[in-house]
Coordinates of C-alpha atoms in Angstrom, one line a residue:
X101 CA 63.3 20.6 76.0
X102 CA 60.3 18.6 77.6
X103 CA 58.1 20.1 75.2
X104 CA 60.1 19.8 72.1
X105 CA 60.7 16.1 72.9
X106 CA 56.8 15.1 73.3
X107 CA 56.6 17.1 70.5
X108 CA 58.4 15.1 68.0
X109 CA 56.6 11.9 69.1
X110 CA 53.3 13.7 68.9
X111 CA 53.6 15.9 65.4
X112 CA 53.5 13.1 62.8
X113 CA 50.9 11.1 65.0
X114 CA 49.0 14.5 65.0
X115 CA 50.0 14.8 61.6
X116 CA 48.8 11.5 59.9
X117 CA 45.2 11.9 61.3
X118 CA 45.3 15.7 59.7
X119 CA 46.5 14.0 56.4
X120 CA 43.5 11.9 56.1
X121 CA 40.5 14.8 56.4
X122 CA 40.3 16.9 53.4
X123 CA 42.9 19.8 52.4
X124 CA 41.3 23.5 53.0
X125 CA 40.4 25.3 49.8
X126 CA 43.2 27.5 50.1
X127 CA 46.0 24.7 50.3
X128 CA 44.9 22.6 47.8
X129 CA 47.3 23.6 45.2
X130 CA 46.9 22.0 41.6
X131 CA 44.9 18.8 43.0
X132 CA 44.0 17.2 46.5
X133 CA 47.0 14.7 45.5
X134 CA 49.6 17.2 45.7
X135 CA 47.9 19.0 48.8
X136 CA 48.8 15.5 51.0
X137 CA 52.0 14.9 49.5
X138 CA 53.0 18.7 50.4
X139 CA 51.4 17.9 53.5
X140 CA 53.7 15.4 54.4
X141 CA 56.8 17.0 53.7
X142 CA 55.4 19.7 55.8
X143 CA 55.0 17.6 59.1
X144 CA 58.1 15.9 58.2
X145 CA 60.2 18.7 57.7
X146 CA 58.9 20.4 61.1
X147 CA 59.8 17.2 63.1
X148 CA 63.1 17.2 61.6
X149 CA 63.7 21.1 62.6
X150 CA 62.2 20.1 65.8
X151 CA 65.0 17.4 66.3
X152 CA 67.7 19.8 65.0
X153 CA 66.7 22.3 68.0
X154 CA 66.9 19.1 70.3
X155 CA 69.9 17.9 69.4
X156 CA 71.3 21.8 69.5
X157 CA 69.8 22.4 73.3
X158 CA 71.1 19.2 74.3
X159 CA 73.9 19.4 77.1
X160 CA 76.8 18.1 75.3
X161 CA 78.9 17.7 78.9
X162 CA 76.3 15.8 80.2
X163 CA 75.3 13.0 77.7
X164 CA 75.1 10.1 79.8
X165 CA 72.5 12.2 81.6
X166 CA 68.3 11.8 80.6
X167 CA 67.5 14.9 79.4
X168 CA 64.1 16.6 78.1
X169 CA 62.2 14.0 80.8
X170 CA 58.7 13.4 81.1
X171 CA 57.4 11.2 83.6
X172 CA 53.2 11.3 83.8
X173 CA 51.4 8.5 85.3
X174 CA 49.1 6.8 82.5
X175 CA 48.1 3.7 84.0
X176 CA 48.5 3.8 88.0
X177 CA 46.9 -0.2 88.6
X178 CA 49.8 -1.5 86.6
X179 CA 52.2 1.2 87.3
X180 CA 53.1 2.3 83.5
X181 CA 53.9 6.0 83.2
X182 CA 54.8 8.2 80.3
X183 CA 57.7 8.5 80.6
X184 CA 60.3 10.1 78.2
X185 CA 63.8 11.1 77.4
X186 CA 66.9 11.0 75.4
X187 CA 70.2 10.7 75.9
X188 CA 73.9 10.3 74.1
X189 CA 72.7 7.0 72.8
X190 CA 68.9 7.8 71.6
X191 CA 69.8 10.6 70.1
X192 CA 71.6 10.3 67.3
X193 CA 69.1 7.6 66.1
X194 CA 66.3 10.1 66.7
X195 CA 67.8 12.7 64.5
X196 CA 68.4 10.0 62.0
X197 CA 64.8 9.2 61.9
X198 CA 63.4 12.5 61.8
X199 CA 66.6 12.9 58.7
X200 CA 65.3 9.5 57.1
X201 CA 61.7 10.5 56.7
X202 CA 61.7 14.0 56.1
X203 CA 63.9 13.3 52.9
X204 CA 61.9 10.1 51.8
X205 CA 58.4 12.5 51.9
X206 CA 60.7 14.9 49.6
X207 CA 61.6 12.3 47.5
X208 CA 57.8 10.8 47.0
X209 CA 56.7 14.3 46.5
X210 CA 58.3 14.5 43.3
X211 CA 58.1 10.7 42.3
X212 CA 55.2 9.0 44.0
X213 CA 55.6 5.1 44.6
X214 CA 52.2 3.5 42.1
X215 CA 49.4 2.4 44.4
X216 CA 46.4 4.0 45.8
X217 CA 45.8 7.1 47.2
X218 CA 48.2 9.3 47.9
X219 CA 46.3 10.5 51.2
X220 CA 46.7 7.1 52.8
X221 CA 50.8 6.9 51.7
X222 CA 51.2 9.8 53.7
X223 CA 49.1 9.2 56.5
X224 CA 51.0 5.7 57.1
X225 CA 54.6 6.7 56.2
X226 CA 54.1 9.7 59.5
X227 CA 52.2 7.0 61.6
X228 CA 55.3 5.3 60.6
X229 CA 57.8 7.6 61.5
X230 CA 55.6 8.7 64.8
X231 CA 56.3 5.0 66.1
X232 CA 59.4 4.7 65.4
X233 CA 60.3 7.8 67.2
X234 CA 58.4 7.0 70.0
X235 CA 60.9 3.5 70.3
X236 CA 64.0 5.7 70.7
X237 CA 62.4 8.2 73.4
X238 CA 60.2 5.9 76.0
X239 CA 61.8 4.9 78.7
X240 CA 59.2 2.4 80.2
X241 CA 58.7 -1.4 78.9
X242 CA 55.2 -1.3 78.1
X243 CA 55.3 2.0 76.2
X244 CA 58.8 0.6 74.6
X245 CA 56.3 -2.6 73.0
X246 CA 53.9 -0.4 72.3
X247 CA 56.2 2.0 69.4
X248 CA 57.7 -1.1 68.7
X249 CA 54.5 -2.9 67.5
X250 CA 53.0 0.5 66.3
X251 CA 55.3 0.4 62.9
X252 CA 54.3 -3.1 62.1
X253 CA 51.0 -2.0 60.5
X254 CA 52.3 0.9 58.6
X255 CA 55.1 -1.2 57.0
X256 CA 53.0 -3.7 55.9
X257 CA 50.0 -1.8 54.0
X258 CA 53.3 0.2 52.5
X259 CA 55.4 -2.9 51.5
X260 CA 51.3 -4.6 50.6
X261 CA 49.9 -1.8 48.6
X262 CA 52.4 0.3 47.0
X263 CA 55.7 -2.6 46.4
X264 CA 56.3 -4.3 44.1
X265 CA 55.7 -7.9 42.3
X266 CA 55.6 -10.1 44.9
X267 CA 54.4 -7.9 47.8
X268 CA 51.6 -9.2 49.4
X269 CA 53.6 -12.3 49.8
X270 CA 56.6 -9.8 51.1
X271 CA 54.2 -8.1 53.3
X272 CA 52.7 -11.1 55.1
X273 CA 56.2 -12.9 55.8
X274 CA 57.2 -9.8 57.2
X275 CA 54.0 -9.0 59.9
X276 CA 53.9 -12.5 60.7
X277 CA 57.7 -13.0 61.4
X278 CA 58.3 -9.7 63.7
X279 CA 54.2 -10.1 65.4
X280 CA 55.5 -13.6 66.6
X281 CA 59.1 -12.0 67.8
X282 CA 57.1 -9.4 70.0
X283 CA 54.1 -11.9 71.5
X284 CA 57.5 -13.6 73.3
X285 CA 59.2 -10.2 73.4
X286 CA 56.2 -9.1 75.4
X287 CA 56.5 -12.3 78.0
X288 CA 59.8 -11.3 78.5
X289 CA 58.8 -7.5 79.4
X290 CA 56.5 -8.7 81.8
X291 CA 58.6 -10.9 83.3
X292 CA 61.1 -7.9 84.3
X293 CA 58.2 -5.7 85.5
X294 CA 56.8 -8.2 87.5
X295 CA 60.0 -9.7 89.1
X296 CA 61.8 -6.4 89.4
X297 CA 58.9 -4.4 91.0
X298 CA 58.7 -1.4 87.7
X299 CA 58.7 -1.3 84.1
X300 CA 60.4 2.3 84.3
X301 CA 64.0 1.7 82.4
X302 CA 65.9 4.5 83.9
X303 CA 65.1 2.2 87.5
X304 CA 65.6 -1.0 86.1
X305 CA 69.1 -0.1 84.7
X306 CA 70.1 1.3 87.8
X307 CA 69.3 -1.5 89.8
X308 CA 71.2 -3.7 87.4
X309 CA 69.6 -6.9 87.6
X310 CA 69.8 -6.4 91.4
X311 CA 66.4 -7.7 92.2
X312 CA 66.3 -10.3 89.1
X313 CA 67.2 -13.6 89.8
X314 CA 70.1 -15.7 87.5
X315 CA 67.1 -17.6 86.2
X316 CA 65.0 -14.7 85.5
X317 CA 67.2 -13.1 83.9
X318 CA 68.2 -16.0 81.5
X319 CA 64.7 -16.3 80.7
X320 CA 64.2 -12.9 79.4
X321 CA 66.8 -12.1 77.8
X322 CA 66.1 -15.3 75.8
X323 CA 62.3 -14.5 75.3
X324 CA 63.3 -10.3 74.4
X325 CA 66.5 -11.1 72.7
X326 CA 64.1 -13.6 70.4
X327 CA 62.1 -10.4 69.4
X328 CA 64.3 -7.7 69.3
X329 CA 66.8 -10.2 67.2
X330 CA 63.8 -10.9 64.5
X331 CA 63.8 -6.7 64.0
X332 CA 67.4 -6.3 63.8
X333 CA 67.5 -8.9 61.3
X334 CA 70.1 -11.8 63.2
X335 CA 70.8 -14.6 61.6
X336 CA 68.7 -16.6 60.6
X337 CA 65.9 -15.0 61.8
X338 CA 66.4 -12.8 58.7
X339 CA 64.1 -14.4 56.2
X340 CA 61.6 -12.1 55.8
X341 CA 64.3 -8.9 55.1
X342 CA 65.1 -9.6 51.4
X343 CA 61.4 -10.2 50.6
X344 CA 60.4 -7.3 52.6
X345 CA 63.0 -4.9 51.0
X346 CA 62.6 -6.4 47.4
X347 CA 59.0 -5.7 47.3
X348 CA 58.9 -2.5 49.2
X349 CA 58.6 1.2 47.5
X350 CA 61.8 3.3 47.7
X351 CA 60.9 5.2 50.8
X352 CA 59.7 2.1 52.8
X353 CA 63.2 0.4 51.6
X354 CA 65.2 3.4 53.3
X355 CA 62.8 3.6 56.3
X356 CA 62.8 0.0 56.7
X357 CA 66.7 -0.4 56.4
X358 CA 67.5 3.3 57.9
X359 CA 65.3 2.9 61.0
X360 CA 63.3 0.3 62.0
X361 CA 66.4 -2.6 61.5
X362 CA 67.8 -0.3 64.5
X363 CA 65.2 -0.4 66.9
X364 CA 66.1 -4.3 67.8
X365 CA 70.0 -3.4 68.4
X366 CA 68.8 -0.2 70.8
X367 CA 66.4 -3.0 72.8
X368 CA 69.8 -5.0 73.0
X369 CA 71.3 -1.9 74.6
X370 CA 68.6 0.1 76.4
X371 CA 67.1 -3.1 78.0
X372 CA 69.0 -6.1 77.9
X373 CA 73.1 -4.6 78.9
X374 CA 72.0 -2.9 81.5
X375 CA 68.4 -4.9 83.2
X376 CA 69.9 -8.4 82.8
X377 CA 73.5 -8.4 82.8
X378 CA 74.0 -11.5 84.2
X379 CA 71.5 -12.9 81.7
X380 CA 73.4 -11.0 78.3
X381 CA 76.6 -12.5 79.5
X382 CA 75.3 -16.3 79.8
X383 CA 74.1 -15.7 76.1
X384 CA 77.0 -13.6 74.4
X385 CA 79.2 -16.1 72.8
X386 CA 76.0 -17.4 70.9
X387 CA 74.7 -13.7 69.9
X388 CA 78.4 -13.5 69.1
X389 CA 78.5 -16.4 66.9
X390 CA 75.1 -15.9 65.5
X391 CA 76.4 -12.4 64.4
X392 CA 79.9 -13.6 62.9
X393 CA 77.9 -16.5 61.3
X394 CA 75.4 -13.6 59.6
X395 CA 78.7 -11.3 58.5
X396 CA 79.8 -14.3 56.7
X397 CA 76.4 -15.7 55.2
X398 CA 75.1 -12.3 54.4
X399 CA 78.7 -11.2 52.2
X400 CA 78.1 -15.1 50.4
X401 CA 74.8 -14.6 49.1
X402 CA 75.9 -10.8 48.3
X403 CA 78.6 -12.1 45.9
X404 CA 76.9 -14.9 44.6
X405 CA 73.7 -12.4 43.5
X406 CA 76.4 -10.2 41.8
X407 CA 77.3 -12.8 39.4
X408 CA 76.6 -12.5 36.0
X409 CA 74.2 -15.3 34.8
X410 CA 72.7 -15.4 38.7
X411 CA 69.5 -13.4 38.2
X412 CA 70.1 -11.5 40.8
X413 CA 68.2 -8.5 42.1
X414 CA 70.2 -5.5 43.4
X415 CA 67.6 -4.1 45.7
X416 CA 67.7 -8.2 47.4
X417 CA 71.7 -7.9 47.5
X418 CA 71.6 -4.4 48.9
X419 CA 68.9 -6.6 51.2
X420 CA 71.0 -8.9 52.1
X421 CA 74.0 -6.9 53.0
X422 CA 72.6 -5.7 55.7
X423 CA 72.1 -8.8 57.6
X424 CA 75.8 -8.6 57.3
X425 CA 76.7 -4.8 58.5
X426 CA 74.1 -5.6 61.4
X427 CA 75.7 -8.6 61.8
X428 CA 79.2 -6.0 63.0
X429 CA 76.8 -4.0 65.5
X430 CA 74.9 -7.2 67.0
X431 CA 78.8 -8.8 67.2
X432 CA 80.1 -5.4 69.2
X433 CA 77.6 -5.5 71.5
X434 CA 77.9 -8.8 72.4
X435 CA 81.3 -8.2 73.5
X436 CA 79.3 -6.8 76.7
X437 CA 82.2 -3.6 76.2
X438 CA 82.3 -0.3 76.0
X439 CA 84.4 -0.1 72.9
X440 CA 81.7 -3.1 71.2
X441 CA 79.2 -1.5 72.3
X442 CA 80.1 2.2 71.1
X443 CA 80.9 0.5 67.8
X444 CA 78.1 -0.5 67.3
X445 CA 76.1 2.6 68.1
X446 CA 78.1 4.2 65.0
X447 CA 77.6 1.7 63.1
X448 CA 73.7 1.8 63.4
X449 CA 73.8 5.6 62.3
X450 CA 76.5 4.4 59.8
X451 CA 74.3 1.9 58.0
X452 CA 71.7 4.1 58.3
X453 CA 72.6 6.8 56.2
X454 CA 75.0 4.7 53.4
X455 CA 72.0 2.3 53.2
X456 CA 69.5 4.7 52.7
X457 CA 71.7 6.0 50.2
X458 CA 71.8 3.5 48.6
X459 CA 68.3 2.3 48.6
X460 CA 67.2 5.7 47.2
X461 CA 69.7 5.1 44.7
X462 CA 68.5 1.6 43.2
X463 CA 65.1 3.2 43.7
X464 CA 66.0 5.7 40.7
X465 CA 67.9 3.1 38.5
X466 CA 64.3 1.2 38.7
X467 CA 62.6 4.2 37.5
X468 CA 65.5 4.7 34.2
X469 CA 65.7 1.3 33.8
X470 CA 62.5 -0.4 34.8
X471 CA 64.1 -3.0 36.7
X472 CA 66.9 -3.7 39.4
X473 CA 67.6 -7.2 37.9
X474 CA 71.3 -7.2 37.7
X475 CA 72.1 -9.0 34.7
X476 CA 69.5 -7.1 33.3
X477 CA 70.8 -3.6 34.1
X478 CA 74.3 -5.1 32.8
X479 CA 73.7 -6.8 29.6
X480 CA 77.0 -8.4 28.7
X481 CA 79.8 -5.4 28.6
X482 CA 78.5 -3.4 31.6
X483 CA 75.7 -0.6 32.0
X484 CA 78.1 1.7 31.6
X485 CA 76.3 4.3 33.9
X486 CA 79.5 6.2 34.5
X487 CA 79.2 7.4 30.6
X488 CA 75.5 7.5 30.5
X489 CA 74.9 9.1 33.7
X490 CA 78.2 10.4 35.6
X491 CA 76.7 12.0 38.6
X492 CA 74.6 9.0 39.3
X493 CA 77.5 6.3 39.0
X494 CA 79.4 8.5 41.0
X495 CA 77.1 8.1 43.9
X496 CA 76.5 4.6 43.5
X497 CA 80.4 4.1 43.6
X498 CA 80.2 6.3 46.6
X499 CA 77.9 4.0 48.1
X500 CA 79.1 0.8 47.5
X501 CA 82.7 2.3 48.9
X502 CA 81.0 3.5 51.8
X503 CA 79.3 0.3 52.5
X504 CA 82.7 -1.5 52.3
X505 CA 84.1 0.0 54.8
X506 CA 86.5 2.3 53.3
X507 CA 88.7 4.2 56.0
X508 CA 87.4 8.6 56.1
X509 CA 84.1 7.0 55.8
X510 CA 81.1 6.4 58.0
X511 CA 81.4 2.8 57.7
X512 CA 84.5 2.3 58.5
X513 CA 84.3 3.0 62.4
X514 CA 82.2 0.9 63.6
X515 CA 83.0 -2.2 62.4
X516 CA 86.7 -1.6 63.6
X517 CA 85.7 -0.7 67.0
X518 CA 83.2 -4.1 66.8
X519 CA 86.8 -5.9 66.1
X520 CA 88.6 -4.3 68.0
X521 CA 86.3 -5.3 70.5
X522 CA 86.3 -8.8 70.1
X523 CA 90.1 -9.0 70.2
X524 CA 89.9 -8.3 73.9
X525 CA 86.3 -8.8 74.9
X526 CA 84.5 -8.4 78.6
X527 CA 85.7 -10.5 81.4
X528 CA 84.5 -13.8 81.5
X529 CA 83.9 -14.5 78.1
X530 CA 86.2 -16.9 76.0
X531 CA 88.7 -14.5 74.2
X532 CA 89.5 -17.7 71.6
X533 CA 85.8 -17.8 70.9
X534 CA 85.7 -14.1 70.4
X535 CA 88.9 -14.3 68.4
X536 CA 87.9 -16.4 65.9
X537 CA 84.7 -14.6 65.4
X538 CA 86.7 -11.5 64.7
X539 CA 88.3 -13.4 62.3
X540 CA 84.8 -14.0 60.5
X541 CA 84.3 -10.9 60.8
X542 CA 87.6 -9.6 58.7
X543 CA 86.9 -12.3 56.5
X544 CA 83.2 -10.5 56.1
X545 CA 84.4 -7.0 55.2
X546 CA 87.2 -8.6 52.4
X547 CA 83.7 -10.6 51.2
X548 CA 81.9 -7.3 51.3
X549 CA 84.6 -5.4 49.0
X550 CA 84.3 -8.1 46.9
X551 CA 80.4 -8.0 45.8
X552 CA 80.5 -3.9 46.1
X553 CA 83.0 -4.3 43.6
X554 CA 81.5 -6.5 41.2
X555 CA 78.2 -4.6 41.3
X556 CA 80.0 -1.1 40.7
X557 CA 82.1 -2.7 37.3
X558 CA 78.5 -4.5 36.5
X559 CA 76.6 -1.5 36.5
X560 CA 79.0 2.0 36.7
X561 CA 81.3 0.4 33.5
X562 CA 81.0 -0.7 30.3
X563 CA 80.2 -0.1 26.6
X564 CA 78.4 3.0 25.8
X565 CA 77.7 2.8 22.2
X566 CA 75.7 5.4 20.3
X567 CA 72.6 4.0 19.5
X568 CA 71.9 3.3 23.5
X569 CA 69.0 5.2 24.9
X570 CA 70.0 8.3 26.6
X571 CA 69.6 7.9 30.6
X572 CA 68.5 11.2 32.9
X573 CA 71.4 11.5 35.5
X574 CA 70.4 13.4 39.1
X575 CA 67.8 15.4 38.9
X576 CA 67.3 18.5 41.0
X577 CA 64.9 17.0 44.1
X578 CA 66.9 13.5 43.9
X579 CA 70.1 15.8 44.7
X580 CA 67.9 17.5 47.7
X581 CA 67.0 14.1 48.8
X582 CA 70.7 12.4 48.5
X583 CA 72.9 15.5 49.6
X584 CA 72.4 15.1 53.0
X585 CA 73.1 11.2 53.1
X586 CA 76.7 11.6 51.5
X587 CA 77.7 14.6 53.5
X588 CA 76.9 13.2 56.3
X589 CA 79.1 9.8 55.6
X590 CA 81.6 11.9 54.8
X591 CA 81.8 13.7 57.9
X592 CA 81.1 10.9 60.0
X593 CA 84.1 9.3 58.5
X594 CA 86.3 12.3 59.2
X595 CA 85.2 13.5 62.6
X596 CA 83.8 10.2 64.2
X597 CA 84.2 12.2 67.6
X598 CA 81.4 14.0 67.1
X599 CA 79.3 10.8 67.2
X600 CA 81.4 8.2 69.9
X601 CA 81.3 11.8 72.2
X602 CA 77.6 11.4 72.8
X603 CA 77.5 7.8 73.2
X604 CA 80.6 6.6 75.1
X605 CA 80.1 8.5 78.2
X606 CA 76.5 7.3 78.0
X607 CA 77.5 3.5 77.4
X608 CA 79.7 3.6 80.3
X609 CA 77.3 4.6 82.6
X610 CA 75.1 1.7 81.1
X611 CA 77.6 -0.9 81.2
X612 CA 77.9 0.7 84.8
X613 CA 74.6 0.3 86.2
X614 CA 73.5 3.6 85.9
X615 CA 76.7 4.7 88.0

């Protein structure tokens, strides 16, 4: 288990620097193009096995336990150690990773995102996936910033060279946004290392604040909370998402919204619940309120994008719905409970998977169509995809449903668990404050139904009249790529146990104090 876990960190680190030197004779196939794009699938696939043999040794009774542990001494004069693990919480979001990126190198295999060499895509998209990995299986502070910083540069040449029109503009917003988030994310570590004598998290959590003043903790969680809520995106520190996901190819759309949105919500639940308790209850009502504010905000914008006559793009309103869905997981764990907090856990892998889905799915309707420009794709009667290409309207209803929240679906748990929540939040916190904000929050998912509505009648309806162009529906590797996704929504919506098993015993012995 030790060796499998360093292993999936290590592979597509290993992996991109093999990309880059030139393919063997032998394994060139037809060009050197293809060699690095088989190449990639390759390393992808293998960490994606390797996390499916995790996940499978795992000890199911024992999830709130760190399991597959390494703990090396790297740096002795400032005390940081490697040290990894996983547990019922990092789990799931490591398999969804490995998931993620193994089926977005399938996908670029067989259509390749315009840009320059394919070598360099590759090498960058398992840097990429190597960081972001890393995040979701260190358990010390330094090494924690350092895979949280080591996707920055990756995202950006991806978003820079191979988006779309606007993306160097896209690409800048975005590095500069989340590089000033960690610089005062990175005070904040150091704060909690110095003060509380380690950076090893496993300690930290089990002291519970213990040896962290009030102050001290206020402080961080300010100066972390600022960092990790640029990532997740919060509102409004969300600015640079639409740009970023507009302009990005299809696979750094789904990685972006898939993954790294997710590694600021797991800082809020690996570091801050249990390090600085005290310090996360002095600021919930406002994460609270930030997040209702963002459910609301992000649903408005949705529905006024859908309009006909608005110009709106449907890669920026897929975009902008997630400040909204991320708005349900930031609002359940700032209920500082075990039901929040396990709500929003699902609702991170929830998110994942629909909005992937549905990223890969715009992705192809800009390769019929040429564009994602909703009016557009619509004309004035409709696109009428559901007569021009059935399978492929199908899933795009199936997305937009699943997005919405609809009850046997992934999304539907966690943002009733996140209300639920907030109807009876922790102790100490104003249950009229967190009332209303579940309120805002019910009002967000009736907003929600409303734009996934209006973009399903826009673009799976209409006229189809004989003299429009024939449109291909799925093709064979876009069904490899998308299979997983919807199966996996599906039976997340039907058997949400098999999720909430893994993480609630581990949130409870967060919330706990490691006890």
């Amino acid at each position: 288990m030790q060796i499998l876990l360093a292993a999936i960190v290590v592979l597509p680190l290993a992996g991109a620097v093999a990309g880059l030197l030139p393919a063997p004779p032998g394994l060139k196939g037809k060009n050197p193009d293809q060699a690095v794009l088989r190449h990639g699938v390759t390393v992808t696939g293998a960490v994606l096995a390797l996390s499916v043999a995790l996940a499978a040794g795992f000890d199911h009774d024992r999830p709130a336990r760190m399991q597959a542990t390494t703990d090396i001494s790297w740096i002795p004069a400032l005390g940081i150690r490697i040290h990894l693990g996983v547990d019922g919480i990092s789990l799931p979001l490591l398999v969804l990773t490995a998931l993620l990126t193994f089926l977005c190198a399938l996908y670029s295999y067989f259509k390749t995102p315009a840009g320059p060499s394919p070598k360099a895509f590759v090498a960058l998209l398992l840097l990429l996936e190597s960081g972001t990995l890393a995040s979701f299986a260190v358990l010390d502070l330094m090494l924690f910033f350092l895979a949280f910083e080591m996707v920055l540069i990756p995202m950006y040449f991806l978003i820079a060279r191979w988006g779309g029109e606007g993306r160097e503009r896209a690409a800048w917003r975005f590095i500069l946004y989340t590089l000033l988030g960690s610089v005062v994310m990175l005070l904040g570590l150091l704060l909690i290392g110095i003060k509380g004598g380690t950076f090893d998290m496993v300690a930290l959590a089990t002291d519970n604040g213990s040896n962290l003043s009030h102050t001290t903790q206020v402080v961080a969680v300010l100066a972390i909370g600022v960092g990790l809520a640029v990532k997740a995106p919060m509102w409004p520190l969300h600015s640079w998402l639409p740009d970023a996901h507009t302009a990005a190819p299809t696979a750094g759309s789904v990685l972006l919204a898939g993954v790294l949105l997710k590694m600021g919500t797991y800082g809020f639940v690996r570091i801050l619940l249990p390090v600085t308790p005290d310090g996360v209850h002095t600021f919930a009502p406002y994460l609270a309120a930030f997040a209702a504010v963002g459910i609301v905000y992000g649903s408005l914008v949705c529905l006024a994008l859908a309009r006909r006559g608005a110009g709106g793009d449907l890669k920026r309103l897929i975009a902008y719905s997630s400040v909204g869905h991320m708005g349900f997981v930031l609002l359940g764990i700032a209920t500082l409970t075990p039901t929040g907090v396990n709500g929003a856990l699902f609702a991170n892998i929830a998110h994942g998977l629909i909005t992937g889905l549905l990223f890969f799915l715009v992705g192809a309707l800009k390769d019929r169509y040429g564009t994602s420009d909703l009016d557009r794709l619509s004309g004035l009667t409709g696109a009428a995809l559901y007569g021009r290409a059935p399978r492929l309207g199908g899933l795009l209803a199936f997305g937009a449903v699943a997005s919405l929240g609809l009850p046997g679906l992934a999304g539907f748990w966690g943002e009733m668990l996140a209300m639920f929540a907030s109807f009876r939040p922790a102790d100490g916190l104003s249950r009229p404050a967190f009332l209303t904000f579940m309120a805002l929050a019910g009002l967000g998912t009736l907003l929600t139904a409303a734009y996934m509505l209006v973009v399903v009648r826009r673009v799976c309806m209409g006229e189809k009249r004989d003299e429009t162009p024939a449109l291909a529906d799925v093709r064979t590797y876009e069904f490899a790529a998308w299979t997983p996704l919807v199966a996996l929504t599906v039976l997340a919506g039907l058997w949400p146990a098999a999720l909430l098993g893994l993480t609630d015993p581990a949130v409870q012995q967060l919330l706990a104090g490691g006890n």
